[in-house]
Coordinates of C-alpha atoms in Angstrom, one line a residue:
M1 CA -17.3 6.4 -15.8
N2 CA -15.1 3.3 -16.1
L3 CA -11.6 3.3 -14.4
K4 CA -8.7 1.0 -13.7
P5 CA -5.5 1.3 -11.6
T6 CA -2.6 2.8 -13.5
R7 CA 0.8 1.1 -13.8
R8 CA 2.2 4.1 -12.0
S9 CA 0.3 3.1 -8.9
F10 CA 2.0 -0.3 -8.9
M11 CA 5.4 1.2 -9.7
I12 CA 7.2 -0.5 -6.8
R13 CA 6.0 -3.9 -7.9
Y14 CA 6.9 -3.1 -11.5
F15 CA 10.4 -2.2 -10.3
I16 CA 11.2 -4.9 -7.7
Y17 CA 10.4 -7.9 -9.9
P18 CA 12.6 -6.8 -12.8
Y19 CA 15.2 -5.9 -10.3
Y20 CA 15.3 -9.5 -8.9
F21 CA 15.2 -10.9 -12.5
L22 CA 18.1 -8.8 -13.7
L23 CA 20.1 -9.2 -10.5
G24 CA 19.8 -13.0 -10.9
I25 CA 20.9 -12.9 -14.5
V26 CA 23.9 -10.7 -13.8
F27 CA 24.9 -12.8 -10.7
Y28 CA 24.6 -16.1 -12.5
L29 CA 26.6 -15.0 -15.6
N30 CA 29.4 -13.5 -13.5
F31 CA 29.6 -15.6 -10.3
D32 CA 28.9 -19.4 -10.8
L33 CA 28.8 -20.5 -7.2
S34 CA 29.4 -24.1 -8.2
G35 CA 33.0 -23.3 -9.1
I36 CA 33.8 -21.1 -6.1
D37 CA 34.8 -22.4 -2.7
G38 CA 36.0 -21.1 0.7
N39 CA 35.8 -17.5 1.9
N40 CA 35.1 -16.2 -1.6
R41 CA 32.0 -18.3 -1.8
L42 CA 30.8 -17.2 1.7
F43 CA 31.4 -13.5 0.7
L44 CA 29.4 -13.9 -2.5
I45 CA 26.6 -15.6 -0.7
G46 CA 26.5 -12.7 1.9
I47 CA 26.4 -10.2 -0.9
W48 CA 23.6 -12.1 -2.6
I49 CA 21.5 -12.3 0.6
A50 CA 22.0 -8.5 1.2
L51 CA 21.0 -7.6 -2.4
T52 CA 17.8 -9.7 -2.1
V53 CA 16.7 -9.5 1.5
V54 CA 17.5 -5.8 2.4
P55 CA 15.2 -4.4 -0.3
G56 CA 12.4 -6.6 1.0
I57 CA 13.0 -5.3 4.6
L58 CA 12.9 -1.7 3.4
L59 CA 9.6 -2.4 1.5
A60 CA 8.1 -4.3 4.4
F61 CA 8.6 -1.4 6.8
S62 CA 7.6 1.3 4.3
R63 CA 4.5 -0.4 3.1
R64 CA 3.7 -2.3 6.4
R65 CA 3.4 -5.6 4.6
F66 CA 5.9 -8.0 6.0
G67 CA 5.5 -10.5 3.1
W68 CA 8.0 -8.3 1.2
F69 CA 10.6 -9.5 3.7
F70 CA 9.4 -13.1 4.1
W71 CA 9.2 -14.2 0.5
P72 CA 12.8 -13.2 -0.5
A73 CA 14.0 -14.9 2.7
L74 CA 12.0 -18.1 1.9
L75 CA 13.2 -18.2 -1.7
N76 CA 16.8 -18.0 -0.5
A77 CA 16.2 -20.7 2.1
A78 CA 14.5 -23.0 -0.4
G79 CA 17.3 -22.5 -2.9
W80 CA 20.0 -23.4 -0.5
L81 CA 18.2 -26.3 1.2
I82 CA 16.6 -28.1 -1.8
R83 CA 19.8 -30.0 -2.5
Y84 CA 19.3 -32.0 0.7
V85 CA 16.0 -33.3 -0.7
F86 CA 17.7 -35.2 -3.5
P87 CA 20.2 -38.1 -3.3
E88 CA 23.9 -37.2 -3.4
K89 CA 24.3 -38.6 -6.9
T90 CA 21.6 -36.3 -8.2
Y91 CA 23.3 -33.4 -6.5
N92 CA 26.6 -34.2 -8.1
D93 CA 25.1 -34.6 -11.6
L94 CA 23.3 -31.2 -11.3
K95 CA 25.7 -29.4 -9.1
P96 CA 25.7 -26.1 -11.0
L97 CA 21.9 -25.9 -10.7
F98 CA 21.8 -26.8 -7.0
D99 CA 24.7 -24.5 -6.0
N100 CA 23.0 -21.6 -7.8
G101 CA 19.6 -22.5 -6.6
P102 CA 18.6 -19.2 -5.0
V103 CA 19.8 -17.2 -8.0
L104 CA 17.8 -19.3 -10.4
L105 CA 14.7 -19.2 -8.2
F106 CA 14.9 -15.4 -8.2
I107 CA 15.2 -15.3 -12.0
V108 CA 12.1 -17.3 -12.3
A109 CA 10.2 -15.5 -9.6
G110 CA 11.2 -12.1 -11.0
L111 CA 9.9 -13.0 -14.5
L112 CA 6.7 -14.5 -13.2
G113 CA 6.2 -11.6 -10.8
V114 CA 6.1 -9.1 -13.7
V115 CA 3.4 -11.1 -15.4
F116 CA 1.4 -11.6 -12.2
V117 CA 1.5 -7.9 -11.4
E118 CA 0.1 -6.9 -14.8
I119 CA -2.7 -9.5 -14.5
Y120 CA -3.4 -8.5 -10.9
R121 CA -3.6 -4.8 -11.8
T122 CA -5.9 -5.2 -14.8
S123 CA -8.2 -7.4 -12.7
F124 CA -9.6 -4.4 -10.9
K125 CA -12.3 -2.3 -12.6
Y126 CA -14.3 0.6 -11.1
D127 CA -17.6 1.8 -12.5
L128 CA -19.0 5.1 -11.2
S129 CA -22.7 5.7 -11.8
D130 CA -25.5 7.6 -10.0
A131 CA -26.2 4.4 -8.1
G132 CA -22.7 4.3 -6.6
V133 CA -19.4 2.6 -7.1
E134 CA -19.2 -0.9 -8.5
I135 CA -15.9 -2.6 -7.8
T136 CA -15.0 -5.7 -9.9
H137 CA -11.9 -7.8 -9.3
G138 CA -10.4 -11.2 -9.5
M139 CA -9.7 -13.7 -12.2
F140 CA -12.4 -13.4 -14.9
S141 CA -14.0 -10.6 -12.9
A142 CA -15.3 -13.2 -10.5
N143 CA -15.8 -10.8 -7.5
S144 CA -18.0 -7.7 -7.6
H145 CA -19.6 -5.5 -5.0
M146 CA -21.5 -2.2 -5.0
I147 CA -20.8 0.7 -2.7
V148 CA -24.3 2.4 -2.8
A149 CA -24.1 6.1 -3.2
R150 CA -26.6 6.8 -0.4
H151 CA -24.5 4.8 2.1
I152 CA -21.3 6.9 1.4
T153 CA -20.7 9.3 4.3
N154 CA -17.3 10.5 3.5
V155 CA -15.0 10.7 0.5
M156 CA -11.2 10.8 1.0
L157 CA -8.3 11.3 -1.4
K158 CA -5.2 9.5 -0.1
R159 CA -1.7 9.5 -1.6
N160 CA 1.9 9.7 -0.4
F161 CA 4.5 12.1 -1.7
F162 CA 5.8 9.7 -4.3
E163 CA 2.2 9.1 -5.6
L164 CA 1.6 12.8 -5.7
M165 CA 4.7 13.3 -7.9
M166 CA 3.5 10.4 -10.2
G167 CA 0.1 12.0 -10.5
V168 CA -1.9 9.1 -9.1
G169 CA -4.0 8.6 -5.9
H170 CA -6.6 6.6 -4.2
V171 CA -10.2 7.8 -3.8
I172 CA -11.7 6.1 -0.8
P173 CA -15.5 6.1 -0.3
V174 CA -16.2 5.6 3.3
T175 CA -19.6 4.1 4.2
S176 CA -21.7 4.2 7.4
S177 CA -20.6 0.6 8.0
G178 CA -16.9 1.6 8.0
M179 CA -15.9 0.2 4.6
G180 CA -12.7 1.9 3.5
S181 CA -11.4 2.5 7.0
G182 CA -9.9 0.6 9.9
D183 CA -9.2 1.2 13.6
R184 CA -5.7 2.0 14.9
G185 CA -5.3 1.5 18.7
V186 CA -2.6 1.8 21.3
M187 CA -2.5 -0.9 24.0
G188 CA -0.1 -0.2 26.8
G189 CA 2.5 1.2 24.5
F190 CA 2.0 -1.4 21.7
T191 CA 0.2 -0.4 18.6
T192 CA -2.4 -2.5 16.8
D193 CA -4.2 -2.0 13.5
A194 CA -7.4 -3.7 12.3
G195 CA -8.6 -2.8 8.9
T196 CA -9.6 -4.2 5.6
Q197 CA -6.0 -4.6 4.5
N198 CA -4.1 -5.9 7.5
L199 CA -4.3 -7.0 11.1
R200 CA -1.6 -6.6 13.7
G201 CA -1.7 -7.0 17.4
G202 CA 0.3 -6.4 20.6
A203 CA 0.1 -7.3 24.2
F204 CA -2.8 -5.7 26.1
V205 CA -1.6 -3.6 29.0
G206 CA -3.9 -1.0 30.4
S207 CA -6.6 1.0 28.5
V208 CA -7.0 1.2 24.8
S209 CA -7.4 4.3 22.7
T210 CA -8.4 4.1 19.1
E211 CA -8.5 6.4 16.1
K212 CA -10.0 5.8 12.7
E213 CA -7.5 5.1 9.9
F214 CA -8.4 5.2 6.2
V215 CA -7.0 2.3 4.3
A216 CA -6.3 2.2 0.5
N217 CA -7.1 -1.2 -0.8
P218 CA -7.7 -2.0 -4.5
A219 CA -10.7 -4.2 -3.5
N220 CA -12.6 -1.5 -1.5
C221 CA -11.7 1.8 -3.0
I222 CA -10.9 3.5 -6.4
Y223 CA -7.2 2.6 -6.3
G224 CA -4.3 4.1 -8.1
I225 CA -6.1 6.2 -10.7
S226 CA -4.8 9.2 -12.6
K227 CA -6.4 12.6 -12.0
P228 CA -7.8 11.4 -8.6
K229 CA -9.1 14.9 -7.7
D230 CA -11.5 14.9 -10.6
V231 CA -12.8 11.5 -9.6
M232 CA -13.2 12.7 -6.0
E233 CA -15.2 15.7 -7.2
K234 CA -17.4 13.4 -9.3
L235 CA -18.0 11.1 -6.4
K236 CA -18.8 14.0 -4.1
E237 CA -21.4 15.3 -6.6
M238 CA -23.1 11.8 -6.5
V239 CA -23.4 11.7 -2.7
L240 CA -24.1 15.3 -1.8

């Protein structure tokens, strides 16, 4: 059985990059910052920052990946500050480009992001056989590893409410070595996670209590497939 992640499982990425692309186009066509000064300019800059950074903040907290916050903030900072890298004459000659720098960067990033997500999604391939689950990923399928059936001790289906409504899910084969799971601990009131997908830490105060957390990662589970229950049952038949 050969499987790939569906586009629905990457729906947030397929939405956010076109959002940034279209937002940049609309903003650039209607508000040329090179011709606006004073309070009106500051107001428009504030609106632009809110429309680009706030979605990143929401995604960062909902998905526990803070890169969603940092890269929009970095694009904005780079767009505003790049003018200081060039001489004043160059800035004056290309003033519309420099003054609209963040907007133009988001247009380019949004367009490239859509292409990247499609390439990234299709780079993952899952092959289920009696021997186990072979996961292949990376450019030109450069990386591959096998989760041997006899080493699988647990099979878990994981999906949130949105994924349930979309009809997709993640089937996680957990091995005796812990592949597919991570540890969540509480250290003196601060939480830490250590898994295959992320690592976060806090100050150590007092004792530590941990619990096992299952992590859905395209590189170590059957990620974002349609009819995940059928695949889960197939995998259970292989290991039981």
